[in-house]
Coordinates of C-alpha atoms in Angstrom, one line a residue:
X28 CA -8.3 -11.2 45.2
X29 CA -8.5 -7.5 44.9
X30 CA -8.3 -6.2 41.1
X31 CA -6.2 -3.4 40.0
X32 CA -7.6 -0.8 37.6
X33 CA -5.7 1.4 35.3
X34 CA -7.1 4.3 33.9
X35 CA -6.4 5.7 30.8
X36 CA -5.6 9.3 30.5
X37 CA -9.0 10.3 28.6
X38 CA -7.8 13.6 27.6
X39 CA -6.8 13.0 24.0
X40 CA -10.2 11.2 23.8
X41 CA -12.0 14.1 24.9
X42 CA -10.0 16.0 22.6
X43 CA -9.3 18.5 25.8
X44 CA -5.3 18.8 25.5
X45 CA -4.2 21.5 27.6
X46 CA -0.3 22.2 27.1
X47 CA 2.0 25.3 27.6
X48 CA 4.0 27.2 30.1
X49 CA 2.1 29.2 32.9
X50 CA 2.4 33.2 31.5
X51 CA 2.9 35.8 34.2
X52 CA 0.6 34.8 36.8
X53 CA -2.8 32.5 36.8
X54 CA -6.1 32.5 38.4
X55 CA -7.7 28.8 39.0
X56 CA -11.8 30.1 39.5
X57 CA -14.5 28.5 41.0
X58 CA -13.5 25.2 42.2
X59 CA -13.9 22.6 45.1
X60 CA -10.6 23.4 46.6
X61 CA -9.2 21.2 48.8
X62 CA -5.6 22.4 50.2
X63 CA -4.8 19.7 52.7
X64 CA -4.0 22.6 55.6
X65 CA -7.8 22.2 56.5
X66 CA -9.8 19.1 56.2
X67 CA -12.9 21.2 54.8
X68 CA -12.8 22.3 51.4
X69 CA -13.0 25.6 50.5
X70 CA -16.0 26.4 48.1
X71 CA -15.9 28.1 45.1
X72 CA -12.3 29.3 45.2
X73 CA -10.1 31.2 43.5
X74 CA -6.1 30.0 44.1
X75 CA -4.0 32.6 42.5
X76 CA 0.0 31.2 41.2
X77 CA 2.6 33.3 40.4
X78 CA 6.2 32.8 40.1
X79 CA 5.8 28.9 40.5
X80 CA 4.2 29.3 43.7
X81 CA 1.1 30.0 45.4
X82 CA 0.2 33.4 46.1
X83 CA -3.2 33.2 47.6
X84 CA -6.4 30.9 48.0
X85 CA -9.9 31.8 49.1
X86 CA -12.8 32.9 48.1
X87 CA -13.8 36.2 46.3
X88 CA -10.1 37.3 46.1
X89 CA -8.8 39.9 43.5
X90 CA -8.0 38.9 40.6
X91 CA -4.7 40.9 39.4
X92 CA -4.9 42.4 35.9
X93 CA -2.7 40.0 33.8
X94 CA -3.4 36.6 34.9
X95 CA -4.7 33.6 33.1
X96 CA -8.0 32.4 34.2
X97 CA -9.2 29.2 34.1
X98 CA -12.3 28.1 34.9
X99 CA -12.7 25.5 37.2
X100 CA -16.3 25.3 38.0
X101 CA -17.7 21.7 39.0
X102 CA -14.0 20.4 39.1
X103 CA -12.1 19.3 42.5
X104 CA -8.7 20.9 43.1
X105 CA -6.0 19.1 44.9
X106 CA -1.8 19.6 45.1
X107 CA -0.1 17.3 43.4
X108 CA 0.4 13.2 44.4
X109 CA 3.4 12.7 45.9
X110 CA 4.4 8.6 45.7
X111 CA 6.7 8.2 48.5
X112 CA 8.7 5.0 47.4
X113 CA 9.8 4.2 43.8
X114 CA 12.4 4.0 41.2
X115 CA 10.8 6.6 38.5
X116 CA 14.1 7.8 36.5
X117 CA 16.1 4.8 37.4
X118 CA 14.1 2.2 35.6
X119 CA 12.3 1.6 32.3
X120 CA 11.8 -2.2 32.2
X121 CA 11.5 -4.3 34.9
X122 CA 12.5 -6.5 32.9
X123 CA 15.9 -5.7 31.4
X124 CA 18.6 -5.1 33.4
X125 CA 20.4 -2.6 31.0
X126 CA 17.3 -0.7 32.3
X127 CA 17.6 -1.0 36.0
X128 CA 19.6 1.3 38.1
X129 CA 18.3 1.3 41.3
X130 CA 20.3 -1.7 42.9
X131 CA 23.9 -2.8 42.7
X132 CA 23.3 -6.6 42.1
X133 CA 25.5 -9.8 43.2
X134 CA 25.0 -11.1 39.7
X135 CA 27.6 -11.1 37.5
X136 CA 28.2 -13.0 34.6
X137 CA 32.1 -13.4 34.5
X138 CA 33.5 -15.7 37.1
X139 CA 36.7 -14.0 36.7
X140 CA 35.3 -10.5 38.0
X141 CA 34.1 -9.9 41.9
X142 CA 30.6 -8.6 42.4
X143 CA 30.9 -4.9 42.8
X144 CA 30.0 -4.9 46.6
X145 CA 28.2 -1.3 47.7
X146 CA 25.6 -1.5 50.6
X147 CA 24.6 2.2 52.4
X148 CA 27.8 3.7 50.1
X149 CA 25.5 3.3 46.7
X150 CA 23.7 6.5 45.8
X151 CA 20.9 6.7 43.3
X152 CA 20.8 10.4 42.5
X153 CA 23.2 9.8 39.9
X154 CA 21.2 7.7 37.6
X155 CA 18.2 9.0 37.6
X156 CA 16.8 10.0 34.1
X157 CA 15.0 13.1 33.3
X158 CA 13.5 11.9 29.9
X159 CA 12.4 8.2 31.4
X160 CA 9.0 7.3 29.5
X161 CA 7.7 6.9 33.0
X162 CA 7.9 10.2 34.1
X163 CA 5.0 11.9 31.6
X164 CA 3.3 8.7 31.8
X165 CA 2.1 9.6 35.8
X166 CA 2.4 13.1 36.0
X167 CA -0.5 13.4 33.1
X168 CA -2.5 11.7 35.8
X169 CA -1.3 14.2 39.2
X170 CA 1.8 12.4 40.2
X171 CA 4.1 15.5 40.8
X172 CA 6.6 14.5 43.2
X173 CA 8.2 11.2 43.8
X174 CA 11.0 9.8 46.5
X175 CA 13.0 7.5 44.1
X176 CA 14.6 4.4 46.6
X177 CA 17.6 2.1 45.8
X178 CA 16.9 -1.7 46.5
X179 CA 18.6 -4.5 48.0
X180 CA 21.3 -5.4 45.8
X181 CA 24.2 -7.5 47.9
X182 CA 23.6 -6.2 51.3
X183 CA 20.6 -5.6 53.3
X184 CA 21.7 -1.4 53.3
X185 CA 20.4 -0.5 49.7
X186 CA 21.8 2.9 49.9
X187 CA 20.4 6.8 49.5
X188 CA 17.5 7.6 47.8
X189 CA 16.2 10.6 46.3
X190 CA 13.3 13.0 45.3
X191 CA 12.4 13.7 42.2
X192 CA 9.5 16.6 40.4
X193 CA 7.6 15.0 37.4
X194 CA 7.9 18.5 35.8
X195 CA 9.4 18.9 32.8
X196 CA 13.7 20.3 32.5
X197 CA 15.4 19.4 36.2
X198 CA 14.0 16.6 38.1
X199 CA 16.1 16.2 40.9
X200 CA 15.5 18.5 43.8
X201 CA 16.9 16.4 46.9
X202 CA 19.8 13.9 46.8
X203 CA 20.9 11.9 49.8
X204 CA 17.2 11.9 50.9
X205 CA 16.7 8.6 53.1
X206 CA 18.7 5.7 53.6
X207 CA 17.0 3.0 52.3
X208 CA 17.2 -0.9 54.0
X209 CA 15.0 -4.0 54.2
X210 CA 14.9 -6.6 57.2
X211 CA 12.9 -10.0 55.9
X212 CA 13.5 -13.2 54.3
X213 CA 14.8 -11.9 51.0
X214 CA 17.6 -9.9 53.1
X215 CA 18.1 -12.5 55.5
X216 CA 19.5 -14.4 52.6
X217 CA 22.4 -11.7 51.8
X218 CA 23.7 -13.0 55.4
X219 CA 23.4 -16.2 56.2
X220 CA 19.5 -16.7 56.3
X221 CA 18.4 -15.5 59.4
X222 CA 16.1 -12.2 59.9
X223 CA 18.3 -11.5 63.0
X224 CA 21.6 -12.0 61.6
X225 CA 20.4 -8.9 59.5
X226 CA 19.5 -6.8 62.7
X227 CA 22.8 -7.6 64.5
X228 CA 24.6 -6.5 61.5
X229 CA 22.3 -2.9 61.2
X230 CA 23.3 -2.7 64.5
X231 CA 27.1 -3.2 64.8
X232 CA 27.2 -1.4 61.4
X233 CA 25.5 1.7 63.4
X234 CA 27.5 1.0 66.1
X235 CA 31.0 1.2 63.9
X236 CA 29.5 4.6 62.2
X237 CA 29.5 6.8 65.8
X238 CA 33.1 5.8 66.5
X239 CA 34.2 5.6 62.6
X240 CA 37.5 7.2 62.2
X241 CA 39.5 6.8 58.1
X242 CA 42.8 6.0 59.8
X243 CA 41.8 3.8 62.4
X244 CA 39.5 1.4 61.0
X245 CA 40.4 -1.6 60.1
X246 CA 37.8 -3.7 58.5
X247 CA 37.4 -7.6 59.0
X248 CA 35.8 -9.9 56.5
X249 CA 32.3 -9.1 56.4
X250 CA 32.8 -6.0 57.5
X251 CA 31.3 -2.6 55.2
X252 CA 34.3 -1.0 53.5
X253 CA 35.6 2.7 54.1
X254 CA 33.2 3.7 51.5
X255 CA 30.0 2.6 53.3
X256 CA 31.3 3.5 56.5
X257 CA 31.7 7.2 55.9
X258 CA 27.9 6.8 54.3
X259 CA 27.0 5.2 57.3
X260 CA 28.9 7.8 59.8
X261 CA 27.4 10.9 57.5
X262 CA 23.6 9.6 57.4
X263 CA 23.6 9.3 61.5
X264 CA 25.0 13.0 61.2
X265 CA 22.4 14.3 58.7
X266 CA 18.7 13.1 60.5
X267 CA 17.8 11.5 57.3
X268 CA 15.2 9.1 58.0
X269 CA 16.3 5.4 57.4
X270 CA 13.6 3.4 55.6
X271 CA 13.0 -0.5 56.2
X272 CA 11.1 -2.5 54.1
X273 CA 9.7 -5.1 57.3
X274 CA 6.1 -6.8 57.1
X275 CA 6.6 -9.4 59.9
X276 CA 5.3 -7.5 63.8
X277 CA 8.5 -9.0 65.4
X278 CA 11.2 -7.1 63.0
X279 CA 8.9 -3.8 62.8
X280 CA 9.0 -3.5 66.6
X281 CA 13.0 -4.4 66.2
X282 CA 13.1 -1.4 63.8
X283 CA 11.5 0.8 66.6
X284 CA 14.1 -0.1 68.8
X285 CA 16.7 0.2 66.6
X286 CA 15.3 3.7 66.1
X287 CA 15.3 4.4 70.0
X288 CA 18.7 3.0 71.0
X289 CA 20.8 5.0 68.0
X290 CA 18.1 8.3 68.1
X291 CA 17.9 7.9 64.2
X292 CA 14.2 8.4 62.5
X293 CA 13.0 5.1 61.0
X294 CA 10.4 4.9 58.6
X295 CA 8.5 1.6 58.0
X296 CA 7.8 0.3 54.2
X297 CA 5.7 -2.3 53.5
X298 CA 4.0 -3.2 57.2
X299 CA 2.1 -6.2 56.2
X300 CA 1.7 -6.4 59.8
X301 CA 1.6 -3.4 61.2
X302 CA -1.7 -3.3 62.2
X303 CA -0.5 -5.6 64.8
X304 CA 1.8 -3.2 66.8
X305 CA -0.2 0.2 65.8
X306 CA 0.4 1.5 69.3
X307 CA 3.6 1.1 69.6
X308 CA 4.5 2.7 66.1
X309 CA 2.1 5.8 67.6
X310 CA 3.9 6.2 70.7
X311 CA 7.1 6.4 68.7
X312 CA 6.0 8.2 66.1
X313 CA 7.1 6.2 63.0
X314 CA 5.8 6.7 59.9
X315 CA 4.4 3.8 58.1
X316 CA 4.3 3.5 54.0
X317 CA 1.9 1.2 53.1
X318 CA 0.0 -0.3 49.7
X319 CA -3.4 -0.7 51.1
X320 CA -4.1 -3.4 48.0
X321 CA -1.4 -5.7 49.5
X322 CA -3.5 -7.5 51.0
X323 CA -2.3 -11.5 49.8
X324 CA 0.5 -13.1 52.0
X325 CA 2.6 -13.2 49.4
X326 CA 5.3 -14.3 52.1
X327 CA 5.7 -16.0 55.3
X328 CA 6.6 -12.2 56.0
X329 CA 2.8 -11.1 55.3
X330 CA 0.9 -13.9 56.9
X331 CA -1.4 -11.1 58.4
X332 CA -2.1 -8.7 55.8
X333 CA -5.3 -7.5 55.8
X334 CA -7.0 -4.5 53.4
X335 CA -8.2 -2.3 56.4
X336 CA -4.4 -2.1 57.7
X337 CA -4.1 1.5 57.2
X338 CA -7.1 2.5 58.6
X339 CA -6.5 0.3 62.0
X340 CA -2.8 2.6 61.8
X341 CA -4.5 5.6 61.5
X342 CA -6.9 5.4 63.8
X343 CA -4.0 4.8 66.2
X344 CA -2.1 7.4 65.3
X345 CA -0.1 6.5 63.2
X346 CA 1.4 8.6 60.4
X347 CA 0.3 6.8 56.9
X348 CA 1.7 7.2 53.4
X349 CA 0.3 5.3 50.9
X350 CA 2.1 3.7 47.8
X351 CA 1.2 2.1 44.7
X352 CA 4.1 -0.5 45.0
X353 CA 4.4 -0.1 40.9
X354 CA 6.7 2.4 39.5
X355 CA 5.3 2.3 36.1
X356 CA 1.9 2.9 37.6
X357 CA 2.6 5.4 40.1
X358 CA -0.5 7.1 39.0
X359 CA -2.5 4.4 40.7
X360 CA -1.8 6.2 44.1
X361 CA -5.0 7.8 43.9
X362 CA -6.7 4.8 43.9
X363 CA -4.8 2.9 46.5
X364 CA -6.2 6.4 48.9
X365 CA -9.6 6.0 47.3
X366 CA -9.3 1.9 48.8
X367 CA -8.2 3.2 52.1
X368 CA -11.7 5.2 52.4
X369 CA -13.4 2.3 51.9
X370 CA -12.1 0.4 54.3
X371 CA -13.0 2.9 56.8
X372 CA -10.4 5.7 56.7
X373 CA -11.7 9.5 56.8
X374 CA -11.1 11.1 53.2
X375 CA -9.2 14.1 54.0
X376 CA -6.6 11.7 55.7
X377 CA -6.4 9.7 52.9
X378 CA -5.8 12.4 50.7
X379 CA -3.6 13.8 52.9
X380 CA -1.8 10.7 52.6
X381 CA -0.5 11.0 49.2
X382 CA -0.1 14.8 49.5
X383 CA 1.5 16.4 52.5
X384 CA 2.3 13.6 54.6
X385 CA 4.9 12.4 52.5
X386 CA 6.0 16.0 51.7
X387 CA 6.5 16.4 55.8
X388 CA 8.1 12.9 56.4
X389 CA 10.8 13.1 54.1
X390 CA 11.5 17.4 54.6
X391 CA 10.8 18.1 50.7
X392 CA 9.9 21.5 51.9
X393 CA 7.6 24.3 53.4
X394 CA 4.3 23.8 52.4
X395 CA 4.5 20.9 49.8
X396 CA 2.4 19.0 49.3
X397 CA -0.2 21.3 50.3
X398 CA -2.3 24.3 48.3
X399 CA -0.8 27.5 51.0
X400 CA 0.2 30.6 50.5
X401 CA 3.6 30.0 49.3
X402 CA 3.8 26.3 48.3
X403 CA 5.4 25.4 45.4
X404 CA 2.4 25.3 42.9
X405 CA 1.6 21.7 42.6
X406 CA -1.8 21.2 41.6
X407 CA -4.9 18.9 39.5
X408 CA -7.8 20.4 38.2
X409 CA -9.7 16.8 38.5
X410 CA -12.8 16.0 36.7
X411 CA -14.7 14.7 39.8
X412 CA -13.3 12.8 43.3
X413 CA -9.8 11.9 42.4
X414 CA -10.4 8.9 45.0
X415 CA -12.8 7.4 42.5
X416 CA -12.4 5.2 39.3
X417 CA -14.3 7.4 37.0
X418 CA -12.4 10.6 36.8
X419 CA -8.8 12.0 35.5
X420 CA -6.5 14.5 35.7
X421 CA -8.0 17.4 33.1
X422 CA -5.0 19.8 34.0
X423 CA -1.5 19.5 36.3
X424 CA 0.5 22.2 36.7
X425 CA 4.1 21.6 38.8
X426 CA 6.2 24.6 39.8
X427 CA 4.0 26.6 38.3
X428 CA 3.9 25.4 34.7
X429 CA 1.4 23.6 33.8
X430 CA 2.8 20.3 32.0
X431 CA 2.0 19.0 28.3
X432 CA -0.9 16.4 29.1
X433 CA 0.4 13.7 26.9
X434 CA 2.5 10.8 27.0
X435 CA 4.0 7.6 25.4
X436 CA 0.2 5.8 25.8
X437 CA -1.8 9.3 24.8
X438 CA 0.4 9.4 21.6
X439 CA -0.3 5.1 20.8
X440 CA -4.1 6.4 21.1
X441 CA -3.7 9.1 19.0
X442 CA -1.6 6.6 16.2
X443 CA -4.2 3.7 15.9
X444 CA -7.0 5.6 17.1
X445 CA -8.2 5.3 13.7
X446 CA -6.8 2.2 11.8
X447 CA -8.0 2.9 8.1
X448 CA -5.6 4.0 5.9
X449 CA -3.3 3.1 2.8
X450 CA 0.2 2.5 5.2
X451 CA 1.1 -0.9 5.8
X452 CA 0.4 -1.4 9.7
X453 CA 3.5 -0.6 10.8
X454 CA 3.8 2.4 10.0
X455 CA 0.5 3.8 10.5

């Protein structure tokens, strides 16, 4: 059974809090810089940011008059983690349903009142909170972008998904990213129990979209509403990527075709299985987000997991995102790339893999995800290889400012670091 470590952030233990808004300009000096654009670092670099973006990296540039240095000597430098599946902003506990916005459920506790029935018609963007705990709590460790999914509710269509920036103010910056699905057991169930009832339906549901007209349709029992349809008809018009949660080979190569025969981009999730059809996600070219620790059959759906599944899809030529499957611990990304190496997968393509690629797959822009000339400025200043256990985050900066390194668990630390004192507990 493969473990799962959490880190602390250690800088409030080191006593190395570094807070406060960028100033005109800043110089980041004599790191290992690695900018994802290349897969050899650059040596002893200078990066300089200005106006939330960067304006130059290499080595022996010119420092303008004005700028904040800071020294980065012995430290690696990276862009920002971007975790490319989760519901940061639309949930706080799991738990507690008051907390949970990221499905419209089939549960309802008056008999008297339908189920509020919203498949690819439900849009998260709406919800999502800029002052969730959970947002400091992973950007103090890199996370500084995120693509916040719905999940199934009542209908195997979850809806649009978004993407968020861990920065501090706005969070938002695309809405109606994705369309989000899932094709397995758990979906089957939300019509009538079999895996291919729910691929006949994404199919005649696609189908309805192209010749969708208001006045015209008519829908039948079963049938997605008006609202859902227009969803469906404006998501084949926009070349949003739809993304399937599907472990089981079978369904993955039915999302492939389903891809092909209505020319929409599909992006796996999950892929217990992958592995097993590698060269047929290559040829198509579809992405494939995967949590390289999932290695259990937790389902009849996962029956071949195995931990080197990534690096069997990359060496294919596959396009790999990684995820860490846990929204409050999106932070463990960096480990989940750091497992992927040791299985066999070349480092600079599993950083890559929780940097750029997801910036590219989902279109969050020119050159994020990455450390270029003119790329937002999303970056770490890490203590060592942010692939391995024993180091941290010592600064993030996102858009250019570089964010208060503290959260809800930095601030418990601070409270009973020491637990002398005349209070009564509670309120030391």
């Amino acid at each position: 059974m493969t473990t799962r470590y959490i880190i602390p952030s250690l800088l409030f233990a080191c006593g190395l809090a570094l807070t406060g808004p960028a100033v005109a300009g800043v110089a980041i000096i004599g790191g290992t810089v690695h900018t994802v654009t290349s897969d050899e670092p650059l040596q002893e670099a200078v990066i300089l940011v200005d106006q939330g973006r960067i304006q130059a990296v290499g080595a022996n540039l010119e420092i303008p008059s004005g700028y904040e240095r800071v020294n980065a000597s012995g430290k690696m430098v990276t862009p920002g983690l971007i975790e490319p599946y989760s519901q940061l902003g639309l949930m706080e506990i799991a738990g507690e349903d008051a907390t949970v916005d990221a499905r419209v459920s089939v549960a309802t506790t008056d008999a008297s009142v339908e189920p509020y029935r919203l498949g690819p018609g439900f849009d998260v963007q709406y919800a999502i909170n800029p002052d969730s705990a959970l947002l400091p709590v992973n950007r103090v460790e890199g996370v500084a972008r995120a693509v916040v999914a719905p999940v199934p509710g009542n209908d195997p269509l979850a809806g649009w998904g978004a993407a968020i920036r861990l920065g501090e103010g706005e969070v938002l910056t695309h809405s109606r990213l994705a369309l989000f699905g899932q094709i397995d057991a758990g979906a089957a169930t939300l019509v009538g129990g079999s895996r291919s009832a729910v691929i006949q339906r994404l199919r005649l549901a696609l189908e309805q979209a192209r010749n969708y007209r208001p006045s015209r349709y008519q829908p039948e029992e079963g049938d997605y509403r008006h609202q859902d349809m227009a969803a469906l008809r404006s998501f084949l018009a926009s070349g949003a990527p739809l993304v399937l949660t599907v472990h089981r080979a079978n369904e993955i190569l039915q999302a492939v075709n389903l891809a092909r025969d209505f020319g929409v981009r599909v992006v796996i999730h999950g892929g217990a299985e992958a592995w097993k059809v590698a060269d047929a996600l290559a040829q198509a070219r579809v992405p494939v987000i995967v949590d390289v620790l999932d290695n259990l059959p937790l389902s009849y759906d996962q029956l071949g997991a195995r931990l080197d599944n990534a690096t069997i899809l990359f060496a294919a030529g596959v396009p790999v995102l990684f995820t860490a499957e846990e929204t409050h611990n999106a932070r463990l990304l960096r480990q989940v790339a750091g497992n992927a190496v040791a299985e066999g997968m070349p480092w600079p393509a599993a950083l890559a893999s929780v940097t750029r690629r997801p910036a590219e797959v989902f279109g969050l822009g020119e050159g994020v995800g990455t450390l270029a000339p003119g790329a937002p400025a999303d970056l770490v200043i890490w203590s060592g290889d942010p692939l391995e256990l024993t180091t941290w985050a010592e600064r993030v900066m996102i858009d250019g400012q570089w964010i208060p390194m503290e959260s809800r668990q930095t601030r418990l630390l601070e409270r009973y670091r020491e637990l002398d004192g005349g209070e009564p507990f509670g309120y030391r």
